[in-house]
Structures are given as structure tokens and as C-alpha cells.
Amino acid sequence: MNIAVDFGGTNIKIGLVEKGAIISKTSISAQSDTGLVKRLPVVKATIHELLAQSGYTISECSGIGMATPGLVDTDNQTILSINDKYADAIGFSFFEWVSGAFSLPLVLENDARAALIGETAYGVAQGETNAVLMTFGTGIGTAAIINDQILRGRHYQAGILGGHFTTNINGPSCNCGNIGCLEAQSGSWALEHQARQHVDFMGSRLAHASEINYLTIVEAARAGDRTSIDLLEDLISNWSAGIVNLIHAYDPDVVILSGGLMKSKKIIVPLLEERVHRLAWTPWGKVRFMVADDPDTSVLLGVSRLLERKR
Ligand SMILES: [Zn+2]
């Protein structure tokens, strides 16, 4: 059995995984304002609680797999660069922490890569050997598998920077230093800024929303709010451009979509499919779209798969 930990920006998800199935899982607040390293004692205590509740001991575990956002050096098990509040973890030795706290083997991986590995090993895309994933959360994460090999690259950044493909050369500045990134125009963190740029923002129902996120825009658009309809069209164009870029770069058979936006999959996915099929250069046929069944578990399954391969 493996222990799996997914350090999200809002929640840290912890699971026990055996043979591609989640035995039990829990979630704790990330409290990412204070950084990642300060949460590790709580992560350790939560792992022990989860083991005890499930009737297991640490001696029955074969390894611990962890996933974080950002650029991860999977060989040295450190974070090289990260855009969000976990910046304190850059250079932190997860290997030393795990050795001291659990005496178990460790894998550390980027979260979108782990999600793609999880989905192709045990999830909706089981058996697919040429696949890309796009996950819509606070930012937009991506990953790619070509001929059954997960792409990491010389500097560990291959495949995972799809959220930072330029989709508008005159677009807003991104937190990565580039301009007009897909994420800076259509990631959750950018939505309020994008909405406020609309000429009719003050007349929109979004002006009265407590928070502007994917779901508030989709729901307001469905209710006929003109500003939200415009914003959603713009978002679909951006997300489609990102997916077309992934297809042109990595030549997949399937595109796996994941993350909070997929709560609105019935509305979003057909719009993306139509536009991507119309715009992508794929003379061999059509890329198939798939939606992750449970975005919360695909990362946990993915890091567990990496541990199994390591043995
Ligand atoms: Zn960027």
C-alpha cells in the first residue's frame, strides 16, 4: 500500500492507495498563506490518523508519493520553481523530510503530470499511450504522454506549461513573467480581472457576485446575463486555443479535461470539442475528449503508480 499526498493551493489531499484503488482519503486545509513546509507536521499527523482509522500501520506501507504545483525536479525530489504561495518549498529536501518522518521511499512529481499518469493508468483514459491533460483550477495545469512516456524534459518543464502558452500577444501580464498566457486570461485567478474589463461589467449580475469564478460565470451566462455570455465565449476561445496548442505540440489521441470547471462539463465540453475539432490540424482524424471522473483522486492514483514503477 502507498501513501499519496496532493498539495493543492486550497486543500492538501491525503490518501491510501492499493493496486490502483483509493482505500481511504482525507483532506486538510492548505493554509498556503503560511507556506508548505509549516504544514508538514500536520500532514504527518494526518497520515498517521488516516492509517489508524483504516486499520493499517506505517510498516504496511511501501512508499509515499507527493505531488505539488510548479516545476519539480523528480530526480532530486525538490521543487525548482513555483508561482503560488508555496514558494517557501523551493529547494526544500522532501527526501530528507520523508526519510526522517516515515523511513519510506519517496516520489515527488508535478500535480498535472501525476493526474495524467493516474488517469491513463487507472482512470477514464486507461490504456491510452498518447494523451494530454488540461486541468482547470486556480491556474491551468497540463501534461503530456507520448508513446507511453510521460514528458518531463531536460529541465523538468516539458508538457506542463500549457497554461503559459501565449494565446494573446497583446494580453495581460502573467505571474510567470510572460504576457497573454492562457492562464492569465482564463485561469480562475484571472477571471475577476477579466470580468471587470468588460464594458458592461457594472450592469452585469457578476458585479453583485460575492466571488467571480468559473461556475458564477457559467451560471450567469445560462441565466442570460449578456456580459457573462461574452466572457464565456471568450473563455471557450482561450481554452480551445490552449487545447489546439497541446494537440499541435504533442500529437495525442485523447485530451483529458479535469478540475473544478468540469462541474459544468455538460455545457463546456461540447463547446470546446466543436471549436477544437474545427481548428486543430489533425488530418489523421479527431482527437477524443474525456473528462476525469474524480479530479480529486487522479493525482493520488498517479503518484501511487509512480511508486509502483519505481519498485
Ligand atoms: Zn504565464
GROMACS .gro file of N, CA, C and O in nm, residues 26 41 63 68 94 102 125 137 148 166 174 180 207 230 239 241 260 272 275 286 293 298 306 311:
model
   96
   26THR      N    1  -0.851   1.169   0.291
   26THR     CA    2  -0.898   1.281   0.370
   26THR      C    3  -0.838   1.408   0.311
   26THR      O    4  -0.759   1.403   0.218
   41PRO      N    5   0.423   1.901   0.954
   41PRO     CA    6   0.389   1.825   1.076
   41PRO      C    7   0.242   1.785   1.080
   41PRO      O    8   0.208   1.674   1.124
   63GLY      N    9   0.561   0.305   0.026
   63GLY     CA   10   0.622   0.430  -0.017
   63GLY      C   11   0.526   0.546  -0.002
   63GLY      O   12   0.408   0.527   0.029
   68THR      N   13   0.299   1.835  -0.620
   68THR     CA   14   0.284   1.978  -0.592
   68THR      C   15   0.267   2.052  -0.725
   68THR      O   16   0.304   1.999  -0.830
   94PHE      N   17   1.242   1.719   0.022
   94PHE     CA   18   1.132   1.630   0.060
   94PHE      C   19   1.187   1.492   0.095
   94PHE      O   20   1.131   1.424   0.180
  102PHE      N   21   0.913   0.910   0.803
  102PHE     CA   22   0.847   0.782   0.773
  102PHE      C   23   0.942   0.668   0.739
  102PHE      O   24   0.900   0.553   0.736
  125ALA      N   25  -0.895   0.733  -1.891
  125ALA     CA   26  -0.816   0.712  -2.013
  125ALA      C   27  -0.727   0.588  -2.002
  125ALA      O   28  -0.619   0.583  -2.061
  137GLY      N   29  -0.798   2.473  -1.253
  137GLY     CA   30  -0.812   2.505  -1.112
  137GLY      C   31  -0.785   2.653  -1.096
  137GLY      O   32  -0.825   2.734  -1.179
  148ASP      N   33   0.356   0.635  -2.464
  148ASP     CA   34   0.358   0.577  -2.329
  148ASP      C   35   0.468   0.634  -2.238
  148ASP      O   36   0.496   0.579  -2.133
  166THR      N   37   0.114   3.130  -2.496
  166THR     CA   38   0.060   3.263  -2.527
  166THR      C   39  -0.063   3.247  -2.616
  166THR      O   40  -0.056   3.188  -2.723
  174CYS      N   41   0.129   3.795  -1.697
  174CYS     CA   42   0.104   3.672  -1.620
  174CYS      C   43   0.200   3.668  -1.501
  174CYS      O   44   0.305   3.732  -1.502
  180GLY      N   45   0.004   3.762  -2.191
  180GLY     CA   46  -0.101   3.698  -2.270
  180GLY      C   47  -0.108   3.548  -2.258
  180GLY      O   48  -0.157   3.480  -2.348
  207ALA      N   49  -2.137   4.183  -1.118
  207ALA     CA   50  -2.098   4.296  -1.033
  207ALA      C   51  -2.147   4.276  -0.889
  207ALA      O   52  -2.094   4.335  -0.795
  230ASP      N   53  -2.070   3.691  -2.309
  230ASP     CA   54  -1.949   3.738  -2.380
  230ASP      C   55  -1.823   3.678  -2.317
  230ASP      O   56  -1.732   3.632  -2.386
  239TRP      N   57  -0.956   2.864  -2.398
  239TRP     CA   58  -0.930   2.725  -2.360
  239TRP      C   59  -0.909   2.639  -2.485
  239TRP      O   60  -0.823   2.552  -2.488
  241ALA      N   61  -0.793   2.739  -2.774
  241ALA     CA   62  -0.661   2.771  -2.828
  241ALA      C   63  -0.554   2.693  -2.751
  241ALA      O   64  -0.461   2.638  -2.811
  260GLY      N   65  -1.205   2.185  -1.139
  260GLY     CA   66  -1.334   2.236  -1.093
  260GLY      C   67  -1.429   2.278  -1.205
  260GLY      O   68  -1.551   2.266  -1.193
  272LEU      N   69  -1.610   2.317  -2.635
  272LEU     CA   70  -1.467   2.301  -2.661
  272LEU      C   71  -1.444   2.203  -2.776
  272LEU      O   72  -1.363   2.228  -2.865
  275ARG      N   73  -1.517   2.352  -3.124
  275ARG     CA   74  -1.419   2.452  -3.168
  275ARG      C   75  -1.282   2.388  -3.196
  275ARG      O   76  -1.217   2.419  -3.295
  286LYS      N   77  -0.996   1.269  -3.553
  286LYS     CA   78  -1.034   1.363  -3.447
  286LYS      C   79  -0.981   1.317  -3.312
  286LYS      O   80  -0.994   1.198  -3.276
  293ASP      N   81  -1.324   1.139  -1.405
  293ASP     CA   82  -1.440   1.111  -1.319
  293ASP      C   83  -1.430   1.186  -1.187
  293ASP      O   84  -1.526   1.243  -1.140
  298SER      N   85  -0.731   1.157  -0.910
  298SER     CA   86  -0.638   1.120  -1.017
  298SER      C   87  -0.493   1.148  -0.979
  298SER      O   88  -0.404   1.071  -1.015
  306LEU      N   89   0.352   0.589  -0.985
  306LEU     CA   90   0.496   0.615  -0.997
  306LEU      C   91   0.575   0.534  -0.895
  306LEU      O   92   0.684   0.484  -0.924
  311ARG      N   93   0.949   0.045  -0.795
  311ARG     CA   94   0.990  -0.079  -0.728
  311ARG      C   95   1.037  -0.185  -0.826
  311ARG      O   96   0.992  -0.192  -0.937
   0.00000   0.00000   0.00000
